[in-house]
PDB file of C-alpha atoms in Angstrom:
ATOM      1  CA  ASP A   1    -182.398  97.423 147.715  1.00 67.00           C
ATOM      2  CA  THR A   2    -181.307  97.898 151.572  1.00 71.00           C
ATOM      3  CA  GLU A   3    -184.931  98.920 152.694  1.00 91.00           C
ATOM      4  CA  VAL A   4    -187.327  97.403 155.144  1.00 95.00           C
ATOM      5  CA  THR A   5    -190.739  99.042 154.404  1.00 96.00           C
ATOM      6  CA  GLN A   6    -193.533  99.079 156.210  1.00 97.00           C
ATOM      7  CA  THR A   7    -197.103 100.228 155.861  1.00 97.00           C
ATOM      8  CA  PRO A   8    -199.330 101.944 157.080  1.00 97.00           C
ATOM      9  CA  LYS A   9    -196.911 104.290 158.837  1.00 96.00           C
ATOM     10  CA  HIS A  10    -200.131 105.629 161.213  1.00 96.00           C
ATOM     11  CA  LEU A  11    -203.167 103.165 162.554  1.00 97.00           C
ATOM     12  CA  VAL A  12    -205.574 104.419 164.477  1.00 97.00           C
ATOM     13  CA  MET A  13    -208.198 101.237 165.227  1.00 95.00           C
ATOM     14  CA  GLY A  14    -211.239 100.660 167.690  1.00 93.00           C
ATOM     15  CA  MET A  15    -211.126  97.943 170.063  1.00 92.00           C
ATOM     16  CA  THR A  16    -212.924  96.056 168.635  1.00 91.00           C
ATOM     17  CA  ASN A  17    -211.757  96.324 164.527  1.00 92.00           C
ATOM     18  CA  LYS A  18    -209.804  93.709 162.216  1.00 96.00           C
ATOM     19  CA  LYS A  19    -206.713  95.532 161.017  1.00 96.00           C
ATOM     20  CA  SER A  20    -202.985  94.069 159.436  1.00 97.00           C
ATOM     21  CA  LEU A  21    -199.235  95.821 159.415  1.00 98.00           C
ATOM     22  CA  LYS A  22    -197.733  94.793 156.262  1.00 98.00           C
ATOM     23  CA  CYS A  23    -193.586  94.572 155.944  1.00 98.00           C
ATOM     24  CA  GLU A  24    -191.889  93.803 152.455  1.00 97.00           C
ATOM     25  CA  GLN A  25    -187.458  93.196 152.119  1.00 95.00           C
ATOM     26  CA  HIS A  26    -186.261  92.217 148.593  1.00 92.00           C
ATOM     27  CA  MET A  27    -182.590  92.192 149.797  1.00 90.00           C
ATOM     28  CA  GLY A  28    -183.169  87.366 150.335  1.00 89.00           C
ATOM     29  CA  HIS A  29    -183.208  87.350 154.340  1.00 88.00           C
ATOM     30  CA  ARG A  30    -184.542  84.829 155.866  1.00 87.00           C
ATOM     31  CA  ALA A  31    -184.963  85.390 158.616  1.00 88.00           C
ATOM     32  CA  MET A  32    -187.932  87.920 159.477  1.00 91.00           C
ATOM     33  CA  TYR A  33    -188.722  89.306 162.933  1.00 92.00           C
ATOM     34  CA  TRP A  34    -191.847  91.622 164.910  1.00 96.00           C
ATOM     35  CA  TYR A  35    -191.022  93.964 167.209  1.00 95.00           C
ATOM     36  CA  LYS A  36    -193.159  95.755 169.428  1.00 96.00           C
ATOM     37  CA  GLN A  37    -191.507  98.632 170.992  1.00 95.00           C
ATOM     38  CA  LYS A  38    -192.939 101.578 173.834  1.00 94.00           C
ATOM     39  CA  ALA A  39    -192.020 104.912 174.287  1.00 89.00           C
ATOM     40  CA  LYS A  40    -188.399 105.672 175.910  1.00 86.00           C
ATOM     41  CA  LYS A  41    -187.890 101.508 175.703  1.00 90.00           C
ATOM     42  CA  PRO A  42    -185.994  99.718 173.704  1.00 91.00           C
ATOM     43  CA  PRO A  43    -187.235  96.785 171.086  1.00 92.00           C
ATOM     44  CA  GLU A  44    -188.914  94.490 172.399  1.00 93.00           C
ATOM     45  CA  LEU A  45    -189.071  90.518 170.403  1.00 91.00           C
ATOM     46  CA  MET A  46    -192.661  89.442 169.341  1.00 95.00           C
ATOM     47  CA  PHE A  47    -192.000  87.072 166.651  1.00 94.00           C
ATOM     48  CA  VAL A  48    -189.283  85.341 164.822  1.00 91.00           C
ATOM     49  CA  TYR A  49    -189.630  83.443 161.017  1.00 92.00           C
ATOM     50  CA  SER A  50    -187.423  81.564 159.777  1.00 87.00           C
ATOM     51  CA  TYR A  51    -187.317  80.096 155.864  1.00 88.00           C
ATOM     52  CA  GLU A  52    -190.426  81.467 155.971  1.00 92.00           C
ATOM     53  CA  LYS A  53    -191.878  79.327 159.000  1.00 92.00           C
ATOM     54  CA  LEU A  54    -192.517  80.401 162.815  1.00 93.00           C
ATOM     55  CA  SER A  55    -189.836  79.827 164.868  1.00 88.00           C
ATOM     56  CA  ILE A  56    -190.063  82.130 168.143  1.00 87.00           C
ATOM     57  CA  ASN A  57    -193.853  83.857 169.155  1.00 92.00           C
ATOM     58  CA  GLU A  58    -192.594  85.676 172.814  1.00 90.00           C
ATOM     59  CA  SER A  59    -195.430  84.403 174.783  1.00 91.00           C
ATOM     60  CA  VAL A  60    -197.663  86.782 172.960  1.00 96.00           C
ATOM     61  CA  PRO A  61    -201.620  87.149 173.306  1.00 96.00           C
ATOM     62  CA  SER A  62    -203.705  85.801 170.249  1.00 96.00           C
ATOM     63  CA  ARG A  63    -205.185  88.656 169.298  1.00 97.00           C
ATOM     64  CA  PHE A  64    -201.418  89.031 167.091  1.00 98.00           C
ATOM     65  CA  SER A  65    -201.285  87.040 164.974  1.00 98.00           C
ATOM     66  CA  PRO A  66    -198.364  86.639 162.241  1.00 98.00           C
ATOM     67  CA  GLU A  67    -198.243  85.609 158.169  1.00 97.00           C
ATOM     68  CA  CYS A  68    -195.254  85.351 156.474  1.00 96.00           C
ATOM     69  CA  PRO A  69    -196.992  84.657 153.048  1.00 95.00           C
ATOM     70  CA  ASN A  70    -193.213  84.454 151.484  1.00 93.00           C
ATOM     71  CA  SER A  71    -189.530  85.234 151.886  1.00 89.00           C
ATOM     72  CA  SER A  72    -190.232  88.700 151.090  1.00 95.00           C
ATOM     73  CA  LEU A  73    -193.776  89.461 153.044  1.00 97.00           C
ATOM     74  CA  LEU A  74    -194.712  89.348 156.508  1.00 97.00           C
ATOM     75  CA  ASN A  75    -198.170  90.623 157.232  1.00 98.00           C
ATOM     76  CA  LEU A  76    -199.046  91.051 161.109  1.00 98.00           C
ATOM     77  CA  HIS A  77    -202.932  90.873 162.184  1.00 98.00           C
ATOM     78  CA  LEU A  78    -204.532  92.709 164.622  1.00 97.00           C
ATOM     79  CA  HIS A  79    -207.782  91.727 166.973  1.00 95.00           C
ATOM     80  CA  ALA A  80    -209.809  92.523 169.350  1.00 94.00           C
ATOM     81  CA  LEU A  81    -206.641  95.046 170.147  1.00 95.00           C
ATOM     82  CA  GLN A  82    -206.853  97.318 173.869  1.00 96.00           C
ATOM     83  CA  PRO A  83    -205.283 100.347 175.083  1.00 96.00           C
ATOM     84  CA  GLU A  84    -202.497  99.027 175.746  1.00 96.00           C
ATOM     85  CA  ASP A  85    -201.285  97.501 172.968  1.00 97.00           C
ATOM     86  CA  SER A  86    -200.546 100.665 171.418  1.00 97.00           C
ATOM     87  CA  ALA A  87    -196.701 101.438 170.803  1.00 96.00           C
ATOM     88  CA  LEU A  88    -194.964 101.260 167.219  1.00 96.00           C
ATOM     89  CA  TYR A  89    -194.352  98.360 165.825  1.00 97.00           C
ATOM     90  CA  LEU A  90    -190.891  96.798 163.935  1.00 96.00           C
ATOM     91  CA  CYS A  91    -190.497  94.567 161.421  1.00 96.00           C
ATOM     92  CA  ALA A  92    -186.442  93.459 160.900  1.00 92.00           C
ATOM     93  CA  SER A  93    -184.990  91.349 158.158  1.00 91.00           C
ATOM     94  CA  SER A  94    -181.457  89.613 158.709  1.00 86.00           C
ATOM     95  CA  ARG A  95    -179.562  87.013 157.042  1.00 82.00           C
ATOM     96  CA  GLN A  96    -179.997  83.450 158.033  1.00 69.00           C
ATOM     97  CA  GLY A  97    -176.760  82.400 160.498  1.00 52.00           C
ATOM     98  CA  GLY A  98    -174.066  83.269 162.119  1.00 46.00           C
ATOM     99  CA  GLY A  99    -170.149  84.012 162.401  1.00 44.00           C
ATOM    100  CA  ALA A 100    -169.263  86.021 158.970  1.00 40.00           C
ATOM    101  CA  HIS A 101    -173.227  85.457 157.605  1.00 44.00           C
ATOM    102  CA  ASN A 102    -174.234  87.853 161.123  1.00 56.00           C
ATOM    103  CA  TYR A 103    -174.851  91.481 159.984  1.00 63.00           C
ATOM    104  CA  GLY A 104    -177.430  92.539 162.196  1.00 76.00           C
ATOM    105  CA  TYR A 105    -180.875  93.613 161.756  1.00 84.00           C
ATOM    106  CA  THR A 106    -182.152  95.806 158.911  1.00 89.00           C
ATOM    107  CA  PHE A 107    -185.303  97.563 160.811  1.00 92.00           C
ATOM    108  CA  GLY A 108    -188.320  98.844 159.041  1.00 95.00           C
ATOM    109  CA  SER A 109    -189.422 102.606 160.043  1.00 94.00           C
ATOM    110  CA  GLY A 110    -191.731 100.882 162.065  1.00 96.00           C
ATOM    111  CA  THR A 111    -196.267 101.123 162.107  1.00 97.00           C
ATOM    112  CA  ARG A 112    -197.311 103.889 164.896  1.00 96.00           C
ATOM    113  CA  LEU A 113    -200.091 101.746 166.225  1.00 97.00           C
ATOM    114  CA  THR A 114    -202.967 103.896 168.313  1.00 97.00           C
ATOM    115  CA  VAL A 115    -206.022 101.746 170.260  1.00 96.00           C
ATOM    116  CA  VAL A 116    -208.457 104.220 171.083  1.00 95.00           C
TER     117      VAL A 116
ATOM    118  CA  GLN B   1    -179.847  91.578 187.452  1.00 67.00           C
ATOM    119  CA  LYS B   2    -181.284  92.884 183.696  1.00 75.00           C
ATOM    120  CA  GLU B   3    -179.213  90.721 180.837  1.00 87.00           C
ATOM    121  CA  VAL B   4    -178.432  93.968 179.449  1.00 92.00           C
ATOM    122  CA  GLU B   5    -177.547  97.294 181.226  1.00 92.00           C
ATOM    123  CA  GLN B   6    -177.229 101.299 179.703  1.00 92.00           C
ATOM    124  CA  ASP B   7    -177.288 104.145 180.941  1.00 84.00           C
ATOM    125  CA  PRO B   8    -180.186 105.331 179.570  1.00 79.00           C
ATOM    126  CA  GLY B   9    -179.327 109.230 180.127  1.00 83.00           C
ATOM    127  CA  PRO B  10    -179.752 111.659 179.281  1.00 91.00           C
ATOM    128  CA  LEU B  11    -176.204 112.840 177.901  1.00 95.00           C
ATOM    129  CA  SER B  12    -175.652 115.976 176.701  1.00 96.00           C
ATOM    130  CA  VAL B  13    -171.794 117.415 175.017  1.00 97.00           C
ATOM    131  CA  PRO B  14    -170.959 119.932 173.032  1.00 97.00           C
ATOM    132  CA  GLU B  15    -170.460 119.769 169.421  1.00 98.00           C
ATOM    133  CA  GLY B  16    -167.377 118.727 168.311  1.00 97.00           C
ATOM    134  CA  ALA B  17    -166.588 116.680 171.815  1.00 97.00           C
ATOM    135  CA  ILE B  18    -165.825 113.005 172.254  1.00 97.00           C
ATOM    136  CA  VAL B  19    -168.888 110.706 172.945  1.00 97.00           C
ATOM    137  CA  SER B  20    -169.188 106.944 174.861  1.00 96.00           C
ATOM    138  CA  LEU B  21    -171.602 105.158 175.045  1.00 97.00           C
ATOM    139  CA  ASN B  22    -171.258 101.645 177.557  1.00 96.00           C
ATOM    140  CA  CYS B  23    -173.622  98.553 178.013  1.00 96.00           C
ATOM    141  CA  THR B  24    -172.494  95.551 180.698  1.00 96.00           C
ATOM    142  CA  TYR B  25    -173.902  92.462 180.239  1.00 95.00           C
ATOM    143  CA  SER B  26    -174.543  88.903 182.478  1.00 93.00           C
ATOM    144  CA  ASN B  27    -174.542  86.407 179.213  1.00 89.00           C
ATOM    145  CA  SER B  28    -171.221  85.598 178.932  1.00 90.00           C
ATOM    146  CA  ALA B  29    -172.622  82.643 176.210  1.00 87.00           C
ATOM    147  CA  PHE B  30    -172.484  86.508 173.972  1.00 89.00           C
ATOM    148  CA  GLN B  31    -170.768  86.400 170.892  1.00 87.00           C
ATOM    149  CA  TYR B  32    -172.096  89.291 168.880  1.00 87.00           C
ATOM    150  CA  PHE B  33    -172.492  92.958 169.424  1.00 92.00           C
ATOM    151  CA  MET B  34    -174.164  95.489 167.870  1.00 92.00           C
ATOM    152  CA  TRP B  35    -174.714  99.245 168.235  1.00 95.00           C
ATOM    153  CA  TYR B  36    -178.147 101.087 166.604  1.00 95.00           C
ATOM    154  CA  ARG B  37    -178.941 104.728 166.645  1.00 96.00           C
ATOM    155  CA  GLN B  38    -182.542 105.178 166.750  1.00 96.00           C
ATOM    156  CA  TYR B  39    -184.319 108.654 164.999  1.00 94.00           C
ATOM    157  CA  SER B  40    -187.132 109.648 166.797  1.00 89.00           C
ATOM    158  CA  ARG B  41    -189.899 108.008 165.352  1.00 84.00           C
ATOM    159  CA  LYS B  42    -187.509 106.215 163.002  1.00 89.00           C
ATOM    160  CA  GLY B  43    -186.860 102.070 163.557  1.00 92.00           C
ATOM    161  CA  PRO B  44    -183.322 101.674 164.739  1.00 93.00           C
ATOM    162  CA  GLU B  45    -180.015 101.602 162.360  1.00 93.00           C
ATOM    163  CA  LEU B  46    -177.126  99.212 162.584  1.00 90.00           C
ATOM    164  CA  LEU B  47    -174.597 101.246 163.301  1.00 93.00           C
ATOM    165  CA  MET B  48    -171.448  98.959 163.904  1.00 90.00           C
ATOM    166  CA  TYR B  49    -171.357  95.041 164.525  1.00 87.00           C
ATOM    167  CA  THR B  50    -168.305  92.748 165.870  1.00 88.00           C
ATOM    168  CA  TYR B  51    -167.367  89.358 167.174  1.00 82.00           C
ATOM    169  CA  SER B  52    -166.162  88.370 169.615  1.00 82.00           C
ATOM    170  CA  SER B  53    -163.226  90.776 171.515  1.00 83.00           C
ATOM    171  CA  GLY B  54    -161.963  93.603 169.889  1.00 85.00           C
ATOM    172  CA  ASN B  55    -161.593  97.173 168.324  1.00 91.00           C
ATOM    173  CA  LYS B  56    -163.695  97.873 164.700  1.00 92.00           C
ATOM    174  CA  GLU B  57    -163.424 102.076 163.660  1.00 94.00           C
ATOM    175  CA  ASP B  58    -166.110 102.782 160.567  1.00 93.00           C
ATOM    176  CA  GLY B  59    -165.318 106.895 160.919  1.00 96.00           C
ATOM    177  CA  ARG B  60    -165.941 108.233 163.462  1.00 97.00           C
ATOM    178  CA  PHE B  61    -166.758 105.588 165.538  1.00 97.00           C
ATOM    179  CA  THR B  62    -165.851 103.242 167.060  1.00 97.00           C
ATOM    180  CA  ALA B  63    -167.137  99.970 168.732  1.00 96.00           C
ATOM    181  CA  GLN B  64    -164.632  98.752 171.587  1.00 96.00           C
ATOM    182  CA  VAL B  65    -165.385  94.741 173.235  1.00 95.00           C
ATOM    183  CA  ASP B  66    -164.071  93.531 175.704  1.00 94.00           C
ATOM    184  CA  LYS B  67    -165.858  90.514 176.978  1.00 92.00           C
ATOM    185  CA  SER B  68    -163.529  89.150 179.336  1.00 92.00           C
ATOM    186  CA  SER B  69    -165.554  92.690 181.862  1.00 93.00           C
ATOM    187  CA  LYS B  70    -168.549  91.864 179.842  1.00 94.00           C
ATOM    188  CA  TYR B  71    -168.024  95.336 178.745  1.00 95.00           C
ATOM    189  CA  ILE B  72    -168.539  97.000 175.604  1.00 96.00           C
ATOM    190  CA  SER B  73    -168.534 100.976 174.417  1.00 96.00           C
ATOM    191  CA  LEU B  74    -169.137 102.901 171.203  1.00 97.00           C
ATOM    192  CA  PHE B  75    -166.664 106.443 171.249  1.00 97.00           C
ATOM    193  CA  ILE B  76    -167.526 108.922 168.638  1.00 97.00           C
ATOM    194  CA  ARG B  77    -165.515 111.698 167.842  1.00 98.00           C
ATOM    195  CA  ASP B  78    -166.126 115.408 166.506  1.00 98.00           C
ATOM    196  CA  SER B  79    -169.720 114.926 167.008  1.00 98.00           C
ATOM    197  CA  GLN B  80    -172.273 116.609 165.633  1.00 97.00           C
ATOM    198  CA  PRO B  81    -175.480 117.376 165.969  1.00 97.00           C
ATOM    199  CA  SER B  82    -176.906 114.928 163.830  1.00 97.00           C
ATOM    200  CA  ASP B  83    -175.817 112.410 166.364  1.00 97.00           C
ATOM    201  CA  SER B  84    -178.382 113.213 168.621  1.00 97.00           C
ATOM    202  CA  ALA B  85    -180.835 110.307 168.756  1.00 97.00           C
ATOM    203  CA  THR B  86    -180.945 107.105 171.144  1.00 96.00           C
ATOM    204  CA  TYR B  87    -178.500 105.128 171.133  1.00 97.00           C
ATOM    205  CA  LEU B  88    -179.227 100.791 171.502  1.00 96.00           C
ATOM    206  CA  CYS B  89    -176.427  98.457 172.956  1.00 96.00           C
ATOM    207  CA  ALA B  90    -178.243  94.511 171.036  1.00 92.00           C
ATOM    208  CA  MET B  91    -176.067  91.558 171.865  1.00 89.00           C
ATOM    209  CA  SER B  92    -176.091  87.661 170.310  1.00 85.00           C
ATOM    210  CA  ALA B  93    -175.621  84.917 171.545  1.00 81.00           C
ATOM    211  CA  LEU B  94    -176.526  82.626 167.707  1.00 70.00           C
ATOM    212  CA  LYS B  95    -177.596  79.109 170.728  1.00 58.00           C
ATOM    213  CA  THR B  96    -180.199  78.269 167.500  1.00 57.00           C
ATOM    214  CA  SER B  97    -180.008  78.797 163.879  1.00 53.00           C
ATOM    215  CA  TYR B  98    -181.617  82.221 164.473  1.00 61.00           C
ATOM    216  CA  ASP B  99    -180.399  85.195 165.098  1.00 61.00           C
ATOM    217  CA  LYS B 100    -182.782  86.602 168.505  1.00 74.00           C
ATOM    218  CA  VAL B 101    -181.062  89.778 170.076  1.00 83.00           C
ATOM    219  CA  ILE B 102    -181.685  91.352 173.427  1.00 87.00           C
ATOM    220  CA  PHE B 103    -181.283  95.358 173.267  1.00 91.00           C
ATOM    221  CA  GLY B 104    -179.665  97.367 175.848  1.00 93.00           C
ATOM    222  CA  PRO B 105    -182.962 100.257 176.921  1.00 92.00           C
ATOM    223  CA  GLY B 106    -180.906 102.665 175.154  1.00 94.00           C
ATOM    224  CA  THR B 107    -179.066 105.980 175.635  1.00 95.00           C
ATOM    225  CA  SER B 108    -180.598 109.408 174.828  1.00 95.00           C
ATOM    226  CA  LEU B 109    -177.151 111.149 173.140  1.00 96.00           C
ATOM    227  CA  SER B 110    -178.469 115.273 172.243  1.00 97.00           C
ATOM    228  CA  VAL B 111    -175.331 116.442 170.575  1.00 97.00           C
ATOM    229  CA  ILE B 112    -176.114 120.789 171.028  1.00 97.00           C
ATOM    230  CA  PRO B 113    -174.787 122.647 168.478  1.00 96.00           C
TER     231      PRO B 113
END
């Protein structure tokens, strides 16, 4: 299995809703990431999990709450979002470490989120 | 100055042309260089990965890194309509054990049949 699977593919939510995005990989990767991508912009890093521990939070508002229940799963819990949070949310994973072990990211296809 | 700069295009070429995509960067600590291809409404897909300076070839794709000039390139030979996508350069310094990657803004490529 060489894929990162994200669900749902599309999500429309109101500003008072609570929803969750899910990401799964079975490649044995020990680093997992959440990225946000607006139209015609590069992905922007939100969170990094390394060995199931939160390693980097790029000053993301608390209405986004990540969770890594185990080495294969990554969730992003959403609450009280704003319309400007509408974007493509990408999950990625990578092998841990540098040098010959760093083969770049494997991205999922993303969840297209619309906040109304 | 942005950490990674890339001409956003759009770049339009006829089928069969050689395409040259480029990025410049300012952080001399970057050691790992990647090119991703992103089709519309999809996640980025890793195309090429190189470490430090030099060239790497994979089929119709060649990646070049010149660390002395802080300049990387991706060449696509015999371009096909299926190559139409946004191409993102990306790089990493790996100062920590986390693979934090910085992306360029992307170049939109259209290959016209």
